[in-house]
Coordinates of C-alpha atoms and ligand atoms in Angstrom, one line a residue:
M1 CA 32.2 13.3 5.2
L2 CA 31.1 14.3 1.7
P3 CA 31.4 17.7 0.6
L4 CA 28.5 20.3 1.1
R5 CA 25.9 19.5 -1.7
S6 CA 25.1 22.3 -4.3
G7 CA 21.3 22.5 -4.9
R8 CA 21.4 25.2 -7.5
Q9 CA 19.7 23.5 -10.4
S10 CA 17.1 22.0 -8.1
A11 CA 16.4 25.4 -6.5
A12 CA 15.9 26.8 -10.1
L13 CA 13.6 24.1 -11.3
M14 CA 11.6 24.1 -8.0
A15 CA 11.1 28.0 -8.6
R16 CA 9.6 27.4 -11.9
A17 CA 7.7 24.3 -10.6
R18 CA 6.0 26.3 -7.7
D19 CA 4.7 28.8 -10.3
L20 CA 3.1 25.7 -12.1
F21 CA 2.0 23.2 -9.5
P22 CA 0.4 23.8 -6.0
G23 CA 3.4 23.5 -3.6
G24 CA 5.6 23.0 -6.8
V25 CA 4.7 19.1 -6.7
N26 CA 2.3 16.8 -8.2
S27 CA 1.7 14.9 -5.1
P28 CA 1.7 16.6 -1.6
V29 CA 4.2 14.2 0.1
R30 CA 7.0 15.1 -2.1
S31 CA 7.0 18.7 -0.9
F32 CA 9.0 18.1 2.1
S33 CA 6.4 19.9 4.2
G34 CA 6.9 17.2 6.9
V35 CA 10.5 17.9 7.3
G36 CA 10.8 21.5 6.2
G37 CA 13.0 22.9 3.2
D38 CA 12.8 22.4 -0.4
P39 CA 12.7 19.0 -2.1
F40 CA 15.7 18.3 -4.6
V41 CA 14.7 17.5 -8.3
V42 CA 15.6 14.1 -9.5
A43 CA 17.6 13.8 -12.8
R44 CA 18.0 10.1 -13.0
G45 CA 18.3 6.8 -11.1
A46 CA 20.2 3.4 -11.4
G47 CA 20.0 0.4 -8.9
A48 CA 19.8 1.6 -5.3
R49 CA 21.0 5.2 -6.3
I50 CA 19.3 8.6 -7.6
W51 CA 21.3 11.7 -8.7
D52 CA 19.6 15.1 -8.4
A53 CA 19.7 18.0 -10.9
D54 CA 22.9 19.2 -9.3
D55 CA 24.6 15.5 -9.9
N56 CA 24.4 14.8 -6.0
E57 CA 24.2 11.1 -5.5
Y58 CA 21.7 9.5 -2.9
I59 CA 21.3 6.0 -1.7
D60 CA 17.4 5.8 -2.1
Y61 CA 15.0 4.1 0.4
V62 CA 11.9 5.5 -0.9
L63 CA 12.0 3.9 -4.3
S64 CA 9.2 5.8 -5.9
W65 CA 7.1 5.2 -2.6
G66 CA 7.5 1.4 -2.8
P67 CA 7.2 0.1 -6.7
L68 CA 10.7 -0.2 -7.4
V69 CA 11.6 -3.7 -5.7
L70 CA 14.3 -4.4 -8.2
G71 CA 15.8 -0.9 -7.9
H72 CA 16.0 2.0 -10.5
A73 CA 16.1 1.2 -14.2
A74 CA 16.4 -2.4 -13.6
P75 CA 17.6 -3.9 -16.9
V76 CA 15.1 -6.6 -17.1
V77 CA 12.2 -3.9 -16.7
L78 CA 13.9 -1.6 -19.5
D79 CA 14.4 -4.4 -21.9
A80 CA 10.6 -5.3 -21.5
L81 CA 9.5 -1.8 -22.0
R82 CA 11.5 -1.5 -25.2
E83 CA 10.2 -4.7 -26.6
A84 CA 6.6 -3.7 -25.7
M85 CA 6.9 -0.1 -26.9
A86 CA 8.0 -1.1 -30.4
R87 CA 4.7 -2.9 -30.7
G88 CA 2.6 0.1 -29.6
T89 CA 1.8 2.0 -26.6
S90 CA -1.8 1.8 -26.1
F91 CA -4.8 0.0 -27.6
G92 CA -7.9 -0.2 -25.5
I93 CA -8.3 -3.6 -26.7
P94 CA -7.6 -6.7 -24.6
N95 CA -4.0 -7.7 -25.0
G96 CA -2.0 -10.8 -23.9
L97 CA 0.3 -9.0 -21.5
E98 CA -2.8 -8.2 -19.2
V99 CA -3.5 -12.0 -19.1
A100 CA 0.2 -12.8 -18.4
L101 CA 0.3 -10.2 -15.6
A102 CA -3.0 -11.4 -13.9
E103 CA -2.0 -15.0 -14.0
L104 CA 1.4 -14.1 -12.4
I105 CA -0.6 -12.2 -9.6
R106 CA -3.0 -15.2 -8.9
E107 CA -0.4 -17.8 -8.9
R108 CA 1.2 -15.8 -5.8
M109 CA -2.1 -14.7 -4.6
P110 CA -4.7 -17.5 -5.2
H111 CA -7.4 -15.8 -3.2
V112 CA -7.5 -13.0 -6.1
E113 CA -9.4 -15.4 -8.3
M114 CA -10.3 -12.7 -10.7
M115 CA -9.1 -9.1 -10.8
R116 CA -9.4 -5.7 -12.7
F117 CA -6.4 -3.6 -13.6
V118 CA -6.7 0.0 -13.3
S119 CA -4.0 2.8 -13.2
S120 CA -3.7 4.0 -9.4
G121 CA -4.1 2.8 -6.1
T122 CA -6.6 5.4 -5.5
E123 CA -8.9 3.8 -8.4
A124 CA -8.4 0.4 -7.0
T125 CA -9.7 1.3 -3.5
M126 CA -12.6 3.5 -4.8
S127 CA -13.7 0.5 -7.1
A128 CA -13.4 -2.3 -4.3
L129 CA -15.5 0.1 -2.0
R130 CA -18.1 0.5 -4.6
L131 CA -18.1 -3.3 -5.3
A132 CA -18.3 -3.9 -1.4
R133 CA -21.3 -1.6 -1.1
A134 CA -23.1 -3.4 -4.0
A135 CA -22.3 -6.7 -3.0
T136 CA -23.7 -6.2 0.7
G137 CA -26.2 -3.6 -0.2
R138 CA -24.8 -1.7 2.8
D139 CA -23.3 1.8 2.8
L140 CA -20.9 2.2 5.9
L141 CA -17.1 1.7 5.7
L142 CA -14.9 1.0 8.5
K143 CA -11.1 2.2 8.2
F144 CA -8.4 2.7 10.5
D145 CA -7.0 5.8 12.0
G146 CA -3.6 6.4 10.2
C147 CA -4.3 4.1 7.1
Y148 CA -4.2 5.8 3.7
H149 CA -6.3 4.1 0.9
G150 CA -5.8 6.7 -1.6
H151 CA -7.6 10.2 -1.9
G152 CA -11.0 8.9 -2.7
D153 CA -13.6 10.9 -0.9
S154 CA -14.6 8.1 1.4
F155 CA -11.2 7.5 2.6
L156 CA -10.2 10.9 3.3
V157 CA -11.1 10.6 6.8
R158 CA -8.1 10.1 9.4
A159 CA -6.0 9.2 6.4
G160 CA -2.4 8.9 7.5
S161 CA 0.8 10.2 6.5
G162 CA 0.2 12.8 3.6
V163 CA -2.7 14.4 5.3
A164 CA -1.3 14.0 8.8
T165 CA 2.1 15.4 7.7
L166 CA 0.1 18.5 6.5
G167 CA -2.2 18.6 9.6
L168 CA -5.4 17.9 7.8
P169 CA -7.4 15.4 9.6
N170 CA -10.3 15.4 7.1
S171 CA -10.3 17.2 3.5
P172 CA -12.5 20.1 2.9
G173 CA -14.6 19.2 -0.3
V174 CA -15.6 15.8 1.1
P175 CA -19.3 16.2 1.5
D176 CA -20.4 15.5 5.3
A177 CA -23.0 13.3 4.1
L178 CA -20.3 11.0 2.5
A179 CA -17.8 11.5 5.5
A180 CA -20.6 10.3 7.8
L181 CA -20.5 7.0 6.1
T182 CA -16.9 6.2 7.1
L183 CA -16.3 4.9 10.5
T184 CA -12.9 4.9 11.9
S185 CA -11.1 2.8 14.8
P186 CA -7.5 2.8 16.2
F187 CA -5.3 0.3 14.4
N188 CA -4.7 -2.9 16.6
D189 CA -7.7 -2.0 18.6
I190 CA -10.2 -5.1 18.4
A191 CA -12.4 -3.8 21.1
A192 CA -13.0 -0.7 19.3
V193 CA -13.9 -2.6 16.3
E194 CA -16.3 -4.8 18.2
R195 CA -17.9 -1.7 19.6
L196 CA -18.4 -0.2 16.2
F197 CA -19.9 -3.5 14.9
A198 CA -22.2 -3.8 18.0
Q199 CA -23.5 -0.3 17.1
H200 CA -23.6 -0.3 13.2
G201 CA -22.8 -4.0 12.3
E202 CA -26.0 -4.2 10.0
R203 CA -25.0 -1.2 7.9
I204 CA -21.3 -1.9 7.5
A205 CA -20.2 -3.0 4.0
A206 CA -16.5 -3.6 4.5
I207 CA -13.7 -3.2 6.7
F208 CA -10.8 -1.8 4.7
V209 CA -7.2 -2.2 6.3
E210 CA -3.6 -1.8 5.4
P211 CA -2.7 -5.2 6.8
A212 CA 0.5 -3.8 7.9
V213 CA 0.5 0.0 8.1
G214 CA 2.8 1.8 5.8
N215 CA 1.2 5.4 5.8
A216 CA 1.7 6.0 9.6
G217 CA 5.2 5.0 9.4
F218 CA 5.5 1.1 9.6
I219 CA 3.2 -0.4 12.1
A220 CA 2.8 -4.1 12.3
P221 CA -0.4 -5.8 13.2
D222 CA -0.8 -7.7 16.6
A223 CA -0.9 -11.3 16.1
E224 CA -4.6 -11.4 16.9
F225 CA -5.6 -8.4 15.1
L226 CA -6.2 -9.6 11.5
P227 CA -7.6 -13.0 12.6
A228 CA -10.2 -10.8 14.6
L229 CA -11.1 -8.4 11.9
R230 CA -11.7 -11.8 9.6
S231 CA -14.2 -13.3 12.2
I232 CA -15.8 -9.9 12.9
A233 CA -16.5 -9.3 9.3
D234 CA -17.9 -12.9 9.0
A235 CA -20.0 -12.8 12.0
H236 CA -21.6 -9.5 10.7
G237 CA -22.0 -10.2 7.1
A238 CA -19.2 -7.5 6.1
L239 CA -16.5 -7.9 3.6
L240 CA -12.9 -7.9 4.6
V241 CA -10.8 -5.8 2.2
F242 CA -6.8 -5.9 2.4
D243 CA -5.3 -2.8 0.8
E244 CA -2.1 -4.3 -0.3
V245 CA -1.3 -1.4 -2.7
M246 CA 1.9 -1.0 -0.4
T247 CA 2.4 -4.5 1.2
G248 CA 1.7 -6.6 -1.9
F249 CA 4.7 -8.5 -3.0
R250 CA 6.8 -6.4 -0.4
V251 CA 6.0 -8.1 3.1
A252 CA 6.0 -11.3 1.4
I253 CA 5.7 -12.8 -2.4
G254 CA 2.0 -13.7 -1.4
G255 CA 1.7 -10.4 0.4
A256 CA 0.3 -9.6 3.8
A257 CA -2.3 -12.2 3.4
A258 CA 0.3 -14.9 3.0
Y259 CA 2.6 -13.4 5.7
Y260 CA -0.1 -13.2 8.3
G261 CA -2.2 -16.0 7.2
V262 CA -5.6 -14.3 6.8
T263 CA -7.5 -14.3 3.7
P264 CA -9.5 -11.2 2.8
D265 CA -12.7 -11.1 0.6
L266 CA -11.3 -8.5 -1.7
T267 CA -7.6 -7.2 -2.2
T268 CA -6.3 -4.0 -3.8
L269 CA -2.6 -3.9 -5.1
G270 CA -0.6 -1.2 -6.8
K271 CA 3.0 0.0 -6.8
V272 CA 5.2 -3.2 -7.1
I273 CA 2.7 -4.8 -9.9
G274 CA 3.5 -2.0 -12.1
G275 CA 7.4 -2.1 -11.6
G276 CA 7.4 1.7 -11.7
L277 CA 4.5 2.3 -14.2
P278 CA 1.0 3.2 -13.4
V279 CA -0.7 -0.3 -12.5
A280 CA -3.0 -1.1 -9.8
A281 CA -5.8 -3.6 -9.3
Y282 CA -8.5 -4.8 -7.2
G283 CA -9.7 -8.5 -7.0
G284 CA -10.8 -11.4 -5.1
R285 CA -13.3 -14.1 -5.0
R286 CA -15.0 -14.9 -8.4
E287 CA -18.5 -14.3 -7.3
L288 CA -17.8 -10.8 -6.1
M289 CA -15.6 -9.9 -9.0
E290 CA -18.4 -11.1 -11.6
R291 CA -20.7 -8.3 -10.2
I292 CA -18.3 -5.8 -12.1
A293 CA -19.4 -4.5 -15.4
P294 CA -19.9 -6.1 -18.2
T295 CA -20.7 -9.4 -16.3
G296 CA -22.4 -7.4 -13.5
P297 CA -24.1 -4.1 -12.9
V298 CA -21.2 -2.3 -10.9
Y299 CA -19.7 0.0 -13.3
Q300 CA -15.9 0.7 -13.5
A301 CA -13.8 1.4 -16.5
G302 CA -10.5 3.0 -17.6
T303 CA -9.1 4.2 -21.0
L304 CA -5.6 3.2 -20.2
S305 CA -6.4 0.3 -17.9
G306 CA -4.2 -2.8 -18.8
N307 CA -1.7 -0.5 -20.9
P308 CA 0.6 -2.7 -22.4
L309 CA 3.9 -0.8 -21.3
A310 CA 2.7 -0.8 -17.8
M311 CA 1.7 -4.6 -17.9
A312 CA 5.3 -5.3 -19.5
A313 CA 6.9 -3.5 -16.6
G314 CA 4.9 -5.5 -14.1
I315 CA 5.6 -8.9 -15.7
A316 CA 9.3 -8.2 -15.8
T317 CA 9.0 -7.2 -12.2
L318 CA 7.1 -10.1 -10.8
G319 CA 9.0 -12.5 -13.0
A320 CA 12.2 -11.4 -11.5
L321 CA 10.8 -11.5 -7.8
T322 CA 11.6 -15.1 -7.0
P323 CA 11.1 -16.4 -3.5
A324 CA 15.0 -16.6 -3.2
L325 CA 15.5 -13.0 -4.4
H326 CA 12.5 -11.8 -2.0
E327 CA 14.2 -13.4 1.0
S328 CA 17.6 -11.8 0.1
I329 CA 16.0 -8.4 0.0
A330 CA 14.2 -9.1 3.2
Q331 CA 17.4 -10.2 4.9
R332 CA 19.1 -7.0 4.0
T333 CA 16.1 -5.1 5.4
R334 CA 16.5 -6.8 8.6
A335 CA 20.3 -6.0 8.6
L336 CA 19.4 -2.3 8.1
I337 CA 17.1 -2.2 11.0
E338 CA 19.5 -4.1 13.2
G339 CA 22.3 -1.7 12.4
L340 CA 19.9 1.3 13.0
R341 CA 19.0 -0.1 16.5
H342 CA 22.9 -0.4 17.2
I343 CA 23.4 3.1 16.1
A344 CA 20.5 4.6 18.0
A345 CA 21.6 2.7 21.2
R346 CA 25.1 3.9 20.8
H347 CA 23.9 7.5 20.6
G348 CA 21.5 7.1 23.6
V349 CA 18.3 8.0 21.4
P350 CA 15.0 6.6 22.1
F351 CA 14.3 4.4 19.1
T352 CA 12.0 1.7 17.7
A353 CA 12.1 0.0 14.6
D354 CA 10.4 -2.9 12.7
C355 CA 10.1 -4.6 9.3
A356 CA 8.3 -7.2 7.3
G357 CA 9.8 -8.6 4.2
S358 CA 11.4 -5.4 2.2
M359 CA 9.2 -2.7 4.1
F360 CA 10.5 -1.1 7.2
G361 CA 10.0 1.8 9.5
F362 CA 11.3 3.5 12.5
F363 CA 10.3 6.1 15.1
F364 CA 12.4 8.1 17.7
R365 CA 10.4 6.8 20.6
A366 CA 11.4 4.2 23.3
E367 CA 8.3 2.1 23.2
P368 CA 7.0 -0.1 20.1
V369 CA 4.3 1.7 18.0
R370 CA 1.0 -0.1 17.7
S371 CA -1.2 2.7 16.5
F372 CA -1.1 6.0 14.7
A373 CA -1.8 7.7 18.2
D374 CA 1.6 6.0 19.6
A375 CA 3.3 7.1 16.2
R376 CA 2.3 10.7 16.8
T377 CA 4.3 10.8 20.3
A378 CA 7.6 10.0 18.5
D379 CA 10.2 12.7 18.4
V380 CA 9.2 14.4 15.0
E381 CA 11.7 17.2 15.5
L382 CA 14.7 14.8 15.8
F383 CA 13.3 13.0 12.8
R384 CA 13.3 16.3 10.8
R385 CA 17.0 17.1 11.9
F386 CA 18.0 13.4 11.1
F387 CA 16.3 13.4 7.7
H388 CA 18.3 16.4 6.5
A389 CA 21.5 15.2 8.0
A390 CA 21.1 12.0 6.1
L391 CA 20.2 13.7 3.0
E392 CA 23.3 15.9 3.2
R393 CA 25.3 12.8 3.5
G394 CA 23.7 11.0 0.5
V395 CA 21.0 8.9 2.1
Y396 CA 17.3 9.7 1.0
L397 CA 14.6 8.6 3.6
A398 CA 11.0 9.4 3.1
P399 CA 10.6 12.9 4.0
S400 CA 8.0 12.4 6.5
A401 CA 8.2 10.7 10.2
F402 CA 5.1 8.9 9.2
E403 CA 6.2 7.0 6.1
A404 CA 7.6 3.4 5.6
G405 CA 10.9 2.9 4.2
F406 CA 11.7 0.3 1.3
M407 CA 14.6 -1.9 0.1
S408 CA 15.3 -3.2 -3.3
A409 CA 17.2 -6.0 -4.9
A410 CA 19.7 -3.3 -5.9
H411 CA 20.7 -2.5 -2.3
G412 CA 23.7 -4.8 -1.7
D413 CA 26.0 -5.2 1.4
A414 CA 28.2 -2.4 0.4
E415 CA 25.1 0.0 0.1
I416 CA 23.7 -1.1 3.4
A417 CA 27.4 -0.7 5.0
A418 CA 27.7 2.8 3.3
T419 CA 23.9 3.7 4.6
L420 CA 24.7 2.7 8.1
E421 CA 28.1 4.6 8.3
R422 CA 26.2 7.9 6.8
L423 CA 23.2 7.5 9.1
D424 CA 25.5 7.0 12.2
A425 CA 27.2 10.3 11.4
A426 CA 23.7 11.8 10.6
L427 CA 22.2 10.8 14.0
G428 CA 25.3 12.1 15.8
H429 CA 24.7 15.5 14.1
A430 CA 21.0 15.3 14.4
R431 CA 21.0 14.6 18.3
R432 CA 23.0 17.6 19.3
Ligands
PLP1 N1 -3.4 2.4 -0.7 C1 -2.2 2.2 0.0 C2 -2.1 1.4 1.1 C3 -1.2 3.3 -0.4 O1 0.0 3.2 0.2 C4 -1.4 4.2 -1.5 C5 -0.5 5.1 -1.9 O2 0.6 5.4 -1.4 C6 -2.8 4.0 -2.1 C7 -3.7 3.2 -1.6 C8 -3.0 5.0 -3.2 O3 -2.2 4.7 -4.4 P1 -2.0 5.8 -5.6 O4 -1.1 6.9 -5.1 O5 -1.4 5.0 -6.6 O6 -3.3 6.3 -6.0

């Protein structure tokens, strides 16, 4: 067992941070409000590991909430950044790196015929929604309970992990008139979607979905769910939008569309395509994307969109992420999940876990989880104790029972073995 960790430097920095930022953080899920206690302050990362301000080491399964598929400070990304940086950090003029990254994305996701780079997943989904509304001439949006699509007003309705962890079903400040345009259905519930379309079909612009949910913990779609969404959207003239900000280049090189064999009209991307820098994108069929300004009338713009440093990090990341590398990360993800199942069984703890590619999740509940309502019945108190026991032993899991976990190319067999040993001890401690 590792010596008890000192948190003195972290505590001092968090005290200053709390005076500067709401809750001391610049994004709510970082605050540990889902697990209790104070977050540590990170100082550096390398490969599968991070170190906090007190020099405690952790094997990291959050990976900046998904982007770092090559691990922290991946040499190939740092080299690309140095090279790009020497030529200037921002121009606001078309640059060759944008073209190179877009071509890499389209090679792997051919249904993204044209795209637009933005700087956050929130921007990508907001812009895709505007486009869907413009293209269909309709106002309503259908989303799923527990799916998070960024903090755009229209999406802050039953929006999953961050808001759920804080117990905020909907956010104040979103006008009722706008929230009324957002319909919600349970995930994996085709009958509920059909009912909503029977009632409002002619007014629904788009179905937005995380094709595999990562923001209510990890929840895989039933085999028939995504094909049903495709045919319901087609039957009613609505667009199907896959929010692949999290699943893109994670569940498969071609994203969830390739993994589950269903092609959306529009796709939103983020996280991995920026390799740890602020990049996101929305894209899809050419005739839809040509409605965006300046070819079309749908306005959307960004001072730092296509930023050369961010593009360079994305190119280095996607360039390195070959099918063979992706498969080896996926294989280690499966090994981790398998190991966790054994540990939970040995400790006699109700447990269900799943993964797709390099994304995974688990719940302290005996039956599989198919919806956010299922997820909410898991033992959150046990998760809190387990999270802290894991942290104490040098494993950093997402600080919420309702978040997916991520694996990177830097997590080798040794890291998986060390993780399982530490989590075994952590569960033994937490279940008491
Ligand atoms: N969509 C999904 C599926 C996400 O997981 C997230 C963020 O976690 C977003 C959109 C929003 O992205 P960002 O935090 O970059 O605004």
